[in-house]
PDB file of C-alpha atoms and ligand atoms in Angstrom:
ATOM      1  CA  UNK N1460      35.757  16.397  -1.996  1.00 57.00           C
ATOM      2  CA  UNK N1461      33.941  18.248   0.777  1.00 68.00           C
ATOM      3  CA  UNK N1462      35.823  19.249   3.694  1.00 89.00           C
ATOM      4  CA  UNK N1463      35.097  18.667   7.136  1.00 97.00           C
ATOM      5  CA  UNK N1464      38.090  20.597   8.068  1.00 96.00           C
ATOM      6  CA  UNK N1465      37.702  22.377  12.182  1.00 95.00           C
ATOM      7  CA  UNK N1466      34.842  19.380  12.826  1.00 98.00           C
ATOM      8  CA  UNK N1467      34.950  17.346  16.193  1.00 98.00           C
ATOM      9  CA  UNK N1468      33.079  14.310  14.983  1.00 98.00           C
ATOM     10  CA  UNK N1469      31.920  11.762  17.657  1.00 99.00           C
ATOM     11  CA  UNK N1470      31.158   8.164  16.012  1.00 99.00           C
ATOM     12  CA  UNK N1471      29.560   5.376  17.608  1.00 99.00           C
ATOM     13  CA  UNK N1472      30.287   1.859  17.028  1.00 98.00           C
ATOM     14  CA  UNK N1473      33.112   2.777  15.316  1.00 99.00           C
ATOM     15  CA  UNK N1474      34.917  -0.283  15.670  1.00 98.00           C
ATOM     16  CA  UNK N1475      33.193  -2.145  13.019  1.00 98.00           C
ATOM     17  CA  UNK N1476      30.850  -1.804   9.860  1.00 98.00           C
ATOM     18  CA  UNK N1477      28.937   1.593   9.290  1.00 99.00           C
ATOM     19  CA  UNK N1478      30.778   3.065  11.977  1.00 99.00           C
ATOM     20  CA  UNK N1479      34.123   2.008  10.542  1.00 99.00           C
ATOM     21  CA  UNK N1480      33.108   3.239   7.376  1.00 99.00           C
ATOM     22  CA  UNK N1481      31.872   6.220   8.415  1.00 99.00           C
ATOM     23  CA  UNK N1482      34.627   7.280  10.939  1.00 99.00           C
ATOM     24  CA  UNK N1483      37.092   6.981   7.804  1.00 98.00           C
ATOM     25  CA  UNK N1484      35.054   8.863   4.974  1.00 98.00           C
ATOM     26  CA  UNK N1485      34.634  11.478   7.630  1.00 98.00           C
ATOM     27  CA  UNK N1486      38.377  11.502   9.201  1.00 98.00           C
ATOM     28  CA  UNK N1487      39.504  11.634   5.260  1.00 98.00           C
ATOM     29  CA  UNK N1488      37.682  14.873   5.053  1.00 97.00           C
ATOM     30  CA  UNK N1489      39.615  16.637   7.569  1.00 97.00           C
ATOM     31  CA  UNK N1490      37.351  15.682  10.296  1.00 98.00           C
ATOM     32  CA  UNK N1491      39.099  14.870  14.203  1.00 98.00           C
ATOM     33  CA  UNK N1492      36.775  11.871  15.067  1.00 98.00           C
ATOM     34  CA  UNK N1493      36.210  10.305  18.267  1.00 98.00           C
ATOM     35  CA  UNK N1494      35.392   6.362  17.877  1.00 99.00           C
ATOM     36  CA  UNK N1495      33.243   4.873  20.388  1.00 99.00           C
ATOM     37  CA  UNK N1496      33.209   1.435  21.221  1.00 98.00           C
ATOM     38  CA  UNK N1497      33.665  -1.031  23.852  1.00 98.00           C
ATOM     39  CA  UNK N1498      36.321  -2.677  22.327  1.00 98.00           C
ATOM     40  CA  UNK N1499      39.655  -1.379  22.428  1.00 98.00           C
ATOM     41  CA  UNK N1500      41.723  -3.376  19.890  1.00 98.00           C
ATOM     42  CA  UNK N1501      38.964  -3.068  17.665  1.00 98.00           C
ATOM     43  CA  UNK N1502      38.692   0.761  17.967  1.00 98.00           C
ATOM     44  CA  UNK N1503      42.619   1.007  17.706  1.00 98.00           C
ATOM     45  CA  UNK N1504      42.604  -0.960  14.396  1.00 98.00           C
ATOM     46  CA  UNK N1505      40.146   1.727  12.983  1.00 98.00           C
ATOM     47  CA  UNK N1506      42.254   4.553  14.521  1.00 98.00           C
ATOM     48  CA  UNK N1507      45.330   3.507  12.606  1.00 98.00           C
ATOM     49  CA  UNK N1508      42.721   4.436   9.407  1.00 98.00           C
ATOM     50  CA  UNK N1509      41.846   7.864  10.537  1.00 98.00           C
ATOM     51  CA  UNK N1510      44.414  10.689  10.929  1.00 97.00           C
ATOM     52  CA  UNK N1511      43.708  12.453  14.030  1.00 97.00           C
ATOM     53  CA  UNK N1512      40.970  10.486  15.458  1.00 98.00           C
ATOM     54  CA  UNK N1513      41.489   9.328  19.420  1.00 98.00           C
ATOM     55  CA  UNK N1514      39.591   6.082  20.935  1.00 98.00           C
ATOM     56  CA  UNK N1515      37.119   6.668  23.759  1.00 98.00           C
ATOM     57  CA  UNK N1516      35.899   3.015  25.201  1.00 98.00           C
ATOM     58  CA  UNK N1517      32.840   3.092  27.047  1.00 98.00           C
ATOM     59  CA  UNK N1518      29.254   0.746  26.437  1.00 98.00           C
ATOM     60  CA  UNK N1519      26.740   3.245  25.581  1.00 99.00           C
ATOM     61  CA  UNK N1520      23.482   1.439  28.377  1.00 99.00           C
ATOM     62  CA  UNK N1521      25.873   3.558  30.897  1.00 98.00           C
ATOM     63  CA  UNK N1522      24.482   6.492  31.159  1.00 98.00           C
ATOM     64  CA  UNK N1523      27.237   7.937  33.207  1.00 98.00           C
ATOM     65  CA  UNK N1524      30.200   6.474  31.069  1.00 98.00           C
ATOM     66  CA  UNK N1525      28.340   8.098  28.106  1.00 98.00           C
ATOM     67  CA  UNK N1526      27.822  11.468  29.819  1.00 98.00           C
ATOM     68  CA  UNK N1527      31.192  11.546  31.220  1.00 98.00           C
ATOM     69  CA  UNK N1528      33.340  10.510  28.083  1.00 98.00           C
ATOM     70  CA  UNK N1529      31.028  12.337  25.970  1.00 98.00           C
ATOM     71  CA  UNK N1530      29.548  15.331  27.440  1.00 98.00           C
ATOM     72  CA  UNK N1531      32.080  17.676  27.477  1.00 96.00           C
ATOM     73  CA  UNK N1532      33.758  16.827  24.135  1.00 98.00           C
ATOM     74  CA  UNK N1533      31.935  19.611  22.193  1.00 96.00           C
ATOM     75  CA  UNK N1534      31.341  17.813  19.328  1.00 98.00           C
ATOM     76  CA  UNK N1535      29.100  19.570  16.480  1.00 98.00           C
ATOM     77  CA  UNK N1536      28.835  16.423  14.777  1.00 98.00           C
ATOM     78  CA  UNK N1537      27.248  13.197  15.658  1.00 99.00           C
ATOM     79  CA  UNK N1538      26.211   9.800  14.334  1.00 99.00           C
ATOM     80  CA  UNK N1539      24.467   8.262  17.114  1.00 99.00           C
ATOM     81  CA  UNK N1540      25.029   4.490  15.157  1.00 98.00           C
ATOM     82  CA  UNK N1541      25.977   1.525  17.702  1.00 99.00           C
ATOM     83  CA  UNK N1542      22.937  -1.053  17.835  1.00 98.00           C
ATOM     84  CA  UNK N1543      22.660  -4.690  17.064  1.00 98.00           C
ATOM     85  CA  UNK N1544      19.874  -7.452  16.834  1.00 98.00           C
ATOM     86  CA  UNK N1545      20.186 -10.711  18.001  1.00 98.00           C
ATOM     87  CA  UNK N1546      18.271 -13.740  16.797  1.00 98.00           C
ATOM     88  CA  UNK N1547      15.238 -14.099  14.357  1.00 98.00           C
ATOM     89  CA  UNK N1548      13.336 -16.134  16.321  1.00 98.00           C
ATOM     90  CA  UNK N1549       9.673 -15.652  17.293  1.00 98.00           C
ATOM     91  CA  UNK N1550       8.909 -13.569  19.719  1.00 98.00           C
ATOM     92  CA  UNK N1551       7.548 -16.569  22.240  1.00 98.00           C
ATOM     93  CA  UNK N1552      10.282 -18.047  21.654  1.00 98.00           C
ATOM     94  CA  UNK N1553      12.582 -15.248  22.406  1.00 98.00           C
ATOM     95  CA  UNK N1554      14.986 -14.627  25.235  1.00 98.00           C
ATOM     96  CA  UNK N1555      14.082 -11.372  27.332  1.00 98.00           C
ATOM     97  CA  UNK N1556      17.546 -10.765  28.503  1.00 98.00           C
ATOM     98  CA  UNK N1557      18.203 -10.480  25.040  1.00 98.00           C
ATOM     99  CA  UNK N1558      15.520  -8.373  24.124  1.00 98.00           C
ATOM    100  CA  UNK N1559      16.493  -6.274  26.740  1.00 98.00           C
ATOM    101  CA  UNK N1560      20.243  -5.789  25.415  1.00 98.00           C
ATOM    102  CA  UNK N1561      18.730  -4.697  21.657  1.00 98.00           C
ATOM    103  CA  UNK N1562      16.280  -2.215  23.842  1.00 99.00           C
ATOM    104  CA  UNK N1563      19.492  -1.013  26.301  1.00 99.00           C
ATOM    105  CA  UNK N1564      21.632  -0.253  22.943  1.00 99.00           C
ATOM    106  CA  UNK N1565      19.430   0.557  20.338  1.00 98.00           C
ATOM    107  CA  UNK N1566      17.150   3.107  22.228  1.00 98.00           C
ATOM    108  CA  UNK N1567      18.461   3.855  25.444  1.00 98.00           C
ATOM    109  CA  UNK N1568      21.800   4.236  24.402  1.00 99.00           C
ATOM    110  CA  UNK N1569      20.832   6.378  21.848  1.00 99.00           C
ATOM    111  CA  UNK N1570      18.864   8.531  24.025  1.00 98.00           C
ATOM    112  CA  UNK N1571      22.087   8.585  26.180  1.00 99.00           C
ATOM    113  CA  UNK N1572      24.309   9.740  23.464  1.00 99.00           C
ATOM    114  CA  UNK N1573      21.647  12.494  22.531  1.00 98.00           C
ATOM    115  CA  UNK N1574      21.352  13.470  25.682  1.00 98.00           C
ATOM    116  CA  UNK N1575      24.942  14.143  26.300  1.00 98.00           C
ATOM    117  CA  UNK N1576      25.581  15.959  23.298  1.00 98.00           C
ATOM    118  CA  UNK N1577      22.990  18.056  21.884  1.00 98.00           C
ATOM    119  CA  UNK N1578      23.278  20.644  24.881  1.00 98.00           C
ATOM    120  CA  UNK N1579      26.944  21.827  23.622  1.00 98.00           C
ATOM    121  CA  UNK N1580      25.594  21.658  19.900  1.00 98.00           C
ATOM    122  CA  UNK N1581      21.984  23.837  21.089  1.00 98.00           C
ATOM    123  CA  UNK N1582      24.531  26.175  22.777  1.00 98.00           C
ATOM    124  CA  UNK N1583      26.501  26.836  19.632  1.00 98.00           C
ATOM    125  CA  UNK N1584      23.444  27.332  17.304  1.00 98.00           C
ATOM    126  CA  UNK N1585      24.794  24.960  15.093  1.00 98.00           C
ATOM    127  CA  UNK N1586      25.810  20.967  14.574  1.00 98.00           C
ATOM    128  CA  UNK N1587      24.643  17.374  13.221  1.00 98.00           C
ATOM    129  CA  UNK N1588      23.114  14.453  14.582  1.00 98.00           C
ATOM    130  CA  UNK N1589      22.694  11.340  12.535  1.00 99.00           C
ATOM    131  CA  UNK N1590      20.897   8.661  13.899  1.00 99.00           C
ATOM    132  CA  UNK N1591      21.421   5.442  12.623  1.00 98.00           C
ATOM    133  CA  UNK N1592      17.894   3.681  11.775  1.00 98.00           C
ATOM    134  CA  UNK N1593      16.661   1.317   9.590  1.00 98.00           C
ATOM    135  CA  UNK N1594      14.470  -0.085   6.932  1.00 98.00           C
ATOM    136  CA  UNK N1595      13.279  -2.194  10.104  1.00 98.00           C
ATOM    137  CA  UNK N1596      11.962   1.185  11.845  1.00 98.00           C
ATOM    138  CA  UNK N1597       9.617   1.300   8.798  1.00 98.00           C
ATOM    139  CA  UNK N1598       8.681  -1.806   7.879  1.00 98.00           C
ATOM    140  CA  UNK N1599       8.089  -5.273  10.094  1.00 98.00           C
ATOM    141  CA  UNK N1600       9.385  -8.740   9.171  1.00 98.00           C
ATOM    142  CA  UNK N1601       8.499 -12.233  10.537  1.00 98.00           C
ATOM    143  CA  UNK N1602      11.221 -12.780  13.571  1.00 98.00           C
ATOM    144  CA  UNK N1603      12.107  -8.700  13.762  1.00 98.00           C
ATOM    145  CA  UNK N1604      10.032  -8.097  16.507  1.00 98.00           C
ATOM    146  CA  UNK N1605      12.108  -6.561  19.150  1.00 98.00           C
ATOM    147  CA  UNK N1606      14.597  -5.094  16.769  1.00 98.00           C
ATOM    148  CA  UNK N1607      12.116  -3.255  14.208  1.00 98.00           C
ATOM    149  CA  UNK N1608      10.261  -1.959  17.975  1.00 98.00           C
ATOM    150  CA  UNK N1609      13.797  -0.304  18.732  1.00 98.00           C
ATOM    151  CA  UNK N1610      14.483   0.832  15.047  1.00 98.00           C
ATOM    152  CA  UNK N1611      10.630   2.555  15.011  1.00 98.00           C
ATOM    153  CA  UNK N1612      11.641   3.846  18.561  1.00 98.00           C
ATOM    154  CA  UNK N1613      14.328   5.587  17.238  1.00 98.00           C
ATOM    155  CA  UNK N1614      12.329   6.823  14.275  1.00 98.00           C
ATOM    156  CA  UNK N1615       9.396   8.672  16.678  1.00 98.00           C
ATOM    157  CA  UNK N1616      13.117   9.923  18.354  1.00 98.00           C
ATOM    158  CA  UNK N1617      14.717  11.307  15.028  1.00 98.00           C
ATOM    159  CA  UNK N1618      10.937  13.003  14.778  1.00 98.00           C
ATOM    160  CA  UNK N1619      10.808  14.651  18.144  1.00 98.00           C
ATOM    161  CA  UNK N1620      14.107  15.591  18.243  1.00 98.00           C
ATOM    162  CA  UNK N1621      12.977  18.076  15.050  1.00 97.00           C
ATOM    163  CA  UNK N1622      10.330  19.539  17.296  1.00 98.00           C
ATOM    164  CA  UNK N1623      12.849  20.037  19.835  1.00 98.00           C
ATOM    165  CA  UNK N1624      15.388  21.561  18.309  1.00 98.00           C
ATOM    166  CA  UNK N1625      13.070  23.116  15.735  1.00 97.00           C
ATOM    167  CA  UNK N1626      14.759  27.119  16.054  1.00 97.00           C
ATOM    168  CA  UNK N1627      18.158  26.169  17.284  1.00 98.00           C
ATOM    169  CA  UNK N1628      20.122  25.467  14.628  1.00 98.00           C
ATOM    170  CA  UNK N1629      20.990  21.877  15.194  1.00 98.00           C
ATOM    171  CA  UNK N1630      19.820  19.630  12.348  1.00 98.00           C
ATOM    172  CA  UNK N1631      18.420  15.768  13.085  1.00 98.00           C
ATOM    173  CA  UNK N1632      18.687  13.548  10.514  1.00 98.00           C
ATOM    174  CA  UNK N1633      18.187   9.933  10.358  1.00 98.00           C
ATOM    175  CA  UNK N1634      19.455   7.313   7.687  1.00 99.00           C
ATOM    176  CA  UNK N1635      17.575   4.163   7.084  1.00 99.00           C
ATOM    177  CA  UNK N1636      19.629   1.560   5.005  1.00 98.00           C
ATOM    178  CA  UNK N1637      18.450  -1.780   3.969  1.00 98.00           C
ATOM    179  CA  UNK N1638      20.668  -4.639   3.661  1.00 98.00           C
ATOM    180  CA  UNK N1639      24.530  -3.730   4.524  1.00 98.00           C
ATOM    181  CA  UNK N1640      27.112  -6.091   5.167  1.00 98.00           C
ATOM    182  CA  UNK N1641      28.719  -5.861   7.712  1.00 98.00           C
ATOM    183  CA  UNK N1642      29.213  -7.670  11.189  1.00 98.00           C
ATOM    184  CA  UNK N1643      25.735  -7.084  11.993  1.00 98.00           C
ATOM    185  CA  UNK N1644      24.237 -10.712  10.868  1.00 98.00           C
ATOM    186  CA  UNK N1645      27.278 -12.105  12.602  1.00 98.00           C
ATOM    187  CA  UNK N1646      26.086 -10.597  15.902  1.00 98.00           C
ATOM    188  CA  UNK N1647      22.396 -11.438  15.274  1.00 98.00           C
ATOM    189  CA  UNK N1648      22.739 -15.131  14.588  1.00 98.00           C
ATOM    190  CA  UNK N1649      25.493 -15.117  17.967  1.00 98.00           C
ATOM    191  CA  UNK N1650      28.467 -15.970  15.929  1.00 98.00           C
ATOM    192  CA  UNK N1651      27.171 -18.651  13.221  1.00 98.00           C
ATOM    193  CA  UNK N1652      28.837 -17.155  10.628  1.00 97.00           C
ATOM    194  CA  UNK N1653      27.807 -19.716   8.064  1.00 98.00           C
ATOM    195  CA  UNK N1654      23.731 -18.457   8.952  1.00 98.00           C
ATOM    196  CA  UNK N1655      24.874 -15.169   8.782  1.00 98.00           C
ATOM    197  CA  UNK N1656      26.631 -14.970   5.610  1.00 97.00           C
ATOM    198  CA  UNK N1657      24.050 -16.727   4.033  1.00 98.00           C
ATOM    199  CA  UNK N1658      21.665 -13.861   4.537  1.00 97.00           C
ATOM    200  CA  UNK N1659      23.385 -12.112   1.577  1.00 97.00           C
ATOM    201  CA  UNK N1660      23.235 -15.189  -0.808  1.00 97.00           C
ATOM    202  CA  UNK N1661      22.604 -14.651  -4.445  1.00 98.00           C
ATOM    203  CA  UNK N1662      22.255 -10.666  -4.096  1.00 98.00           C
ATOM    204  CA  UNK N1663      24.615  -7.412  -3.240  1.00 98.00           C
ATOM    205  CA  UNK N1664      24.236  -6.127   0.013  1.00 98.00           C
ATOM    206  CA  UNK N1665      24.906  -2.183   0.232  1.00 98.00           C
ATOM    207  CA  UNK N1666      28.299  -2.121   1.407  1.00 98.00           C
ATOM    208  CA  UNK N1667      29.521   0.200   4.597  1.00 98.00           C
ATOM    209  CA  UNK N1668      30.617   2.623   2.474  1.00 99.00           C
ATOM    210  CA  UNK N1669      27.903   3.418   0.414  1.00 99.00           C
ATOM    211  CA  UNK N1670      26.090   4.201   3.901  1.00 99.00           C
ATOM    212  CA  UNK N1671      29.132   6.055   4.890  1.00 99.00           C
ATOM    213  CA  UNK N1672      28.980   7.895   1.560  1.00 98.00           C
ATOM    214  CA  UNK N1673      25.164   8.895   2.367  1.00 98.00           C
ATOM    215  CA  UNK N1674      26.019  10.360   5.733  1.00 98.00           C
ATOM    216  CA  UNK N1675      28.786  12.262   4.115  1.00 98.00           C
ATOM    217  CA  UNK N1676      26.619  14.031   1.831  1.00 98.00           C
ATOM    218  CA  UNK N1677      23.771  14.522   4.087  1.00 98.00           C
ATOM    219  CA  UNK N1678      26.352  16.706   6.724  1.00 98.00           C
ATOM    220  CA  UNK N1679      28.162  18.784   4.057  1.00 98.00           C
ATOM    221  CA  UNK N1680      24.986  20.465   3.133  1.00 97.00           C
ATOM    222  CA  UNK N1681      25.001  24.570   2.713  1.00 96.00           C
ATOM    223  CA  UNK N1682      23.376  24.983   6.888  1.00 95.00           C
ATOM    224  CA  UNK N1683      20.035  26.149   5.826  1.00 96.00           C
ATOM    225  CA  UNK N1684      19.450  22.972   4.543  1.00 97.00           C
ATOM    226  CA  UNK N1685      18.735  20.220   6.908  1.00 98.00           C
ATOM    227  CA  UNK N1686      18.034  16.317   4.980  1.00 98.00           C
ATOM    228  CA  UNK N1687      15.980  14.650   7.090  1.00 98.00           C
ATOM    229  CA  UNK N1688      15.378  11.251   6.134  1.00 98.00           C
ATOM    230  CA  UNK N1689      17.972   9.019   4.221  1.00 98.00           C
ATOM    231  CA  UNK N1690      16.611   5.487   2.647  1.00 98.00           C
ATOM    232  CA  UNK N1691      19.046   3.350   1.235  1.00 98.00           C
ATOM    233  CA  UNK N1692      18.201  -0.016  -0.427  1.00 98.00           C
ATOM    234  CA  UNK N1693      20.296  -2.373  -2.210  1.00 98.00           C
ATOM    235  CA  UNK N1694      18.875  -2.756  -5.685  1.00 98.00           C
ATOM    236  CA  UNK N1695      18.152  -6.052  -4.981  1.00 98.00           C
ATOM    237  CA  UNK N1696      15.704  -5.113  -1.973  1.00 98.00           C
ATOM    238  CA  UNK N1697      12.481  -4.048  -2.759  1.00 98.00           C
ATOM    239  CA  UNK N1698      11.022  -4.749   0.789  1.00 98.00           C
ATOM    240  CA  UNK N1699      12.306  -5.922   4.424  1.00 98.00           C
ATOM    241  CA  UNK N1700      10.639  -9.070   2.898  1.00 97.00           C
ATOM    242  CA  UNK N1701      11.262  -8.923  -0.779  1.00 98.00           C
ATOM    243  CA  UNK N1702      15.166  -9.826  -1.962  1.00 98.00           C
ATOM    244  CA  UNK N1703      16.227 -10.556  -5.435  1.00 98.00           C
ATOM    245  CA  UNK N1704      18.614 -13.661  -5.617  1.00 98.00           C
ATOM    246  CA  UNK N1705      19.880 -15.111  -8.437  1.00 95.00           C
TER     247      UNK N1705
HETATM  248  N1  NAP I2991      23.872  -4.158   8.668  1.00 50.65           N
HETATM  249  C1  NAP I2991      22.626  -3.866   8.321  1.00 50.65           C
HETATM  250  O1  NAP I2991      22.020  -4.550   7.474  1.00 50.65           O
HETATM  251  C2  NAP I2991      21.935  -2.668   8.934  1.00 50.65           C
HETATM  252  C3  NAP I2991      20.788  -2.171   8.290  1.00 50.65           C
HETATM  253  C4  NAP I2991      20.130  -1.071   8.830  1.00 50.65           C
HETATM  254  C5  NAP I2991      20.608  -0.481   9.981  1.00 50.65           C
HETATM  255  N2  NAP I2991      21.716  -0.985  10.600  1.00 50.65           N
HETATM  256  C6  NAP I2991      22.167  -0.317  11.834  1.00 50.65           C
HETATM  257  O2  NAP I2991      23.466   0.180  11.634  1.00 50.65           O
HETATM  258  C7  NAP I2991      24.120   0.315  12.887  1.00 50.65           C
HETATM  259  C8  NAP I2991      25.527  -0.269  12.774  1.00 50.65           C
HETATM  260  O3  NAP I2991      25.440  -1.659  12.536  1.00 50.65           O
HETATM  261  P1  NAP I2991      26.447  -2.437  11.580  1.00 50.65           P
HETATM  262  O4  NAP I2991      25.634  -3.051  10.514  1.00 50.65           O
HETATM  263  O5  NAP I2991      27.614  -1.612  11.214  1.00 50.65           O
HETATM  264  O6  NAP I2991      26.857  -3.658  12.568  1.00 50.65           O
HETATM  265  P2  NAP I2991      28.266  -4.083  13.207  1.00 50.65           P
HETATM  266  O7  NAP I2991      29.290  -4.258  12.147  1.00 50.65           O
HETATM  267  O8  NAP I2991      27.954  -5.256  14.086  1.00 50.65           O
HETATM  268  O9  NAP I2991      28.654  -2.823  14.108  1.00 50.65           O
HETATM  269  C9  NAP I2991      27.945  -2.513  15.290  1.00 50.65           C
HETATM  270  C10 NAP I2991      28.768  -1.552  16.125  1.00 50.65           C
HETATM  271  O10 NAP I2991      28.028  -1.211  17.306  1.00 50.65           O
HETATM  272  C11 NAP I2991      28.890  -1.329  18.428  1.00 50.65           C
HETATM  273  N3  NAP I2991      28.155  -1.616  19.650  1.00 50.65           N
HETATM  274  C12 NAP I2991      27.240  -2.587  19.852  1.00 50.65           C
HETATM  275  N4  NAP I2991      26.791  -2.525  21.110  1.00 50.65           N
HETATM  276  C13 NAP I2991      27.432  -1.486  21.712  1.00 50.65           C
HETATM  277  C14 NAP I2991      27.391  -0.926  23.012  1.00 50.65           C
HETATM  278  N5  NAP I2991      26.581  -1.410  23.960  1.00 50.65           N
HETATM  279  N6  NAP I2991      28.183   0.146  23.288  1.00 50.65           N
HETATM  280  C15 NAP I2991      28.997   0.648  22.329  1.00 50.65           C
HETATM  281  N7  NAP I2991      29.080   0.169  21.086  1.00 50.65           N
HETATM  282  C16 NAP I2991      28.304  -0.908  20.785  1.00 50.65           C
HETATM  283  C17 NAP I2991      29.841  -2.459  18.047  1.00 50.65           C
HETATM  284  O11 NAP I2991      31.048  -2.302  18.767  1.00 50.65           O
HETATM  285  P3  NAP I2991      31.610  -3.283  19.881  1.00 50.65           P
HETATM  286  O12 NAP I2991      30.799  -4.551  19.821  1.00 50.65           O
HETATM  287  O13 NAP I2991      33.051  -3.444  19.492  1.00 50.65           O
HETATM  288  O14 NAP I2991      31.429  -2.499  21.124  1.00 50.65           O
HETATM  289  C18 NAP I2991      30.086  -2.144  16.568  1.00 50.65           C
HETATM  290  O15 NAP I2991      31.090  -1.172  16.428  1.00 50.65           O
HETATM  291  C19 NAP I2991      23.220  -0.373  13.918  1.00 50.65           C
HETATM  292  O16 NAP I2991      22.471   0.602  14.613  1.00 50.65           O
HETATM  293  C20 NAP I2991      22.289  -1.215  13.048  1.00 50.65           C
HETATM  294  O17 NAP I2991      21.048  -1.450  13.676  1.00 50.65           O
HETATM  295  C21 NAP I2991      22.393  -2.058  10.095  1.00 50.65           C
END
C-alpha cells in the first residue's frame, strides 16, 4: 500500500459519499486529513473512521469561512469535492434560487477552496489538487442543465489552473466519474429517496470507493508525473445517456 505518511490532506464534503470514501482510503495511508463539511455529526461519524483526522465545519459559498479555516492549514494535498445537483427538471421549469446554490457550491466554492490553498502549496514547490468533476462536465443530458454548466465550469478551471501553475510544482488533476452511489441522487431529487434510488435500477453504480481508489493512485505518483484527467464509468455506462439495465 502506498503511504501518505507526513501529508496534511484537506477533504471536502467529507461527510458523505466520495468524500467519505476518500477521507478514509487516504487517512488509512498515513495521511492527517481535515474533513470539511457543514455538518458536524456527519463529519464526526467519518472522523471516528480516520485516525488522526480533525473536523473543520464551514459551507464552502463563504469565502471568508473558507479562507479562514482553510488558508493557513498548509495542506499539500487537496480534493476540492463538495457539490450537489438538485432536480432534473427543464430548465424553464427550474427554480433560480436553486440554480444558484449548484453555481455557489459547485464553482464558486471551488474557486474558494483553490484560492485559499494553492498559495501555501505554490510556496512549497510541491502538492495536489483534485478537483472533483464529472462525466456531466463532458457530456450534456436532458434536465442537466445547470449542473453539467458547473461541472464544464470546473473543467475550463482544472485546465487553467495547469497554465497557472505550469513551473511550480503543484500538480492539478481532475477526476470525472460516471454513475456513483452515493447521497448525491438523494440530494438532487430533495429527499425522494424512492426517485433517487431508482436511478441505479437494474445496473451497478461505481461505488465511493472505487472513486476513492482512483484519487489514491492518481496522488501517489513518483512527482514528475502529474495525471491529469481521471474518467471513471461504471461498466454499465456507456454515455451520460446510455445505461445498461437488466
Ligand atoms: N454521485 C455521482 O454520481 C457523481 C458523479 C460525478 C461527480 N460527482 C461529484 O462528486 C462530488 C461528491 O458528491 P457525492 O456523490 O459524494 O454526493 P454526496 O454523498 O451528496 O456528498 C456531497 C458532499 O458535499 C457536501 N456539501 C454540499 N454542499 C456543501 C457546501 N455548501 N459546503 C460544504 N460541503 C458541502 C456534503 O456535505 P454536507 O451536506 O454535510 O455539508 C457532502 O459531504 C460532487 O462534486 C459531485 O458533483 C458525483
Amino acid at each position: 500500500m502506498s503511504s501518505l505518511q507526513n501529508r496534511r490532506a484537506i477533504v471536502t464534503g467529507a461527510s458523505s459519499g466520495i468524500g467519505a470514501a476518500t477521507a478514509r482510503a487516504l487517512a488509512a495511508r498515513g495521511a492527517e486529513v481535515v474533513l470539511v463539511g457543514r455538518d458536524r455529526a456527519r463529519l464526526a461519524a467519518v472522523q471516528a473512521q480516520c485516525p488522526g483526522s480533525r473536523i473543520v465545519e464551514l459551507d464552502v459559498r463563504d469565502a471568508a469561512a473558507v479562507q479562514h479555516a482553510l488558508g493557513g492549514l498548509g495542506a499539500d494535498l487537496v480534493v476540492n469535492n463538495a457539490g450537489l445537483a438538485l432536480g432534473a427538471e427543464k430548465l424553464p421549469d427550474g427554480d433560480p434560487s436553486e440554480w444558484a446554490v449548484v453555481i455557489d457550491t459547485n464553482l464558486k466554492g471551488v474557486l474558494h477552496v483553490l484560492h485559499a490553498t494553492l498559495p501555501a502549496m505554490r510556496a512549497a514547490g510541491r502538492g495536489d489538487h483534485v478537483l472533483l468533476g464529472s462525466v456531466a462536465g463532458r457530456q450534456v443530458y436532458p434536465g442537466g442543465n445547470v449542473y453539467c454548466a458547473t461541472k464544464h465550469a470546473v473543467r475550463a478551471l482544472y485546465e487553467a489552473q495547469r497554465l497557472d501553475l505550469a513551473g511550480s510544482g503543484v500538480r492539478v488533476s481532475t477526476v470525472d466519474p460516471g454513475m456513483v452511489e452515493t447521497g448525491f441522487s438523494g440530494v438532487r431529487f430533495r429527499g425522494d429517496q424512492a426517485r433517487a434510488k431508482a436511478v441505479y435500477q437494474g445496473m451497478t453504480p461505481l461505488a465511493p470507493e472505487d472513486v476513492a481508489d482512483a484519487i489514491v493512485w492518481v496522488v501517489t505518483r513518483p512527482a514528475h508525473v502529474n495525471v491529469g484527467e481521471v474518467v471513471l464509468w461504471p461498466t454499465d455506462q456507456a454515455s451520460t445517456t446510455t445505461v445498461q439495465r437488466r
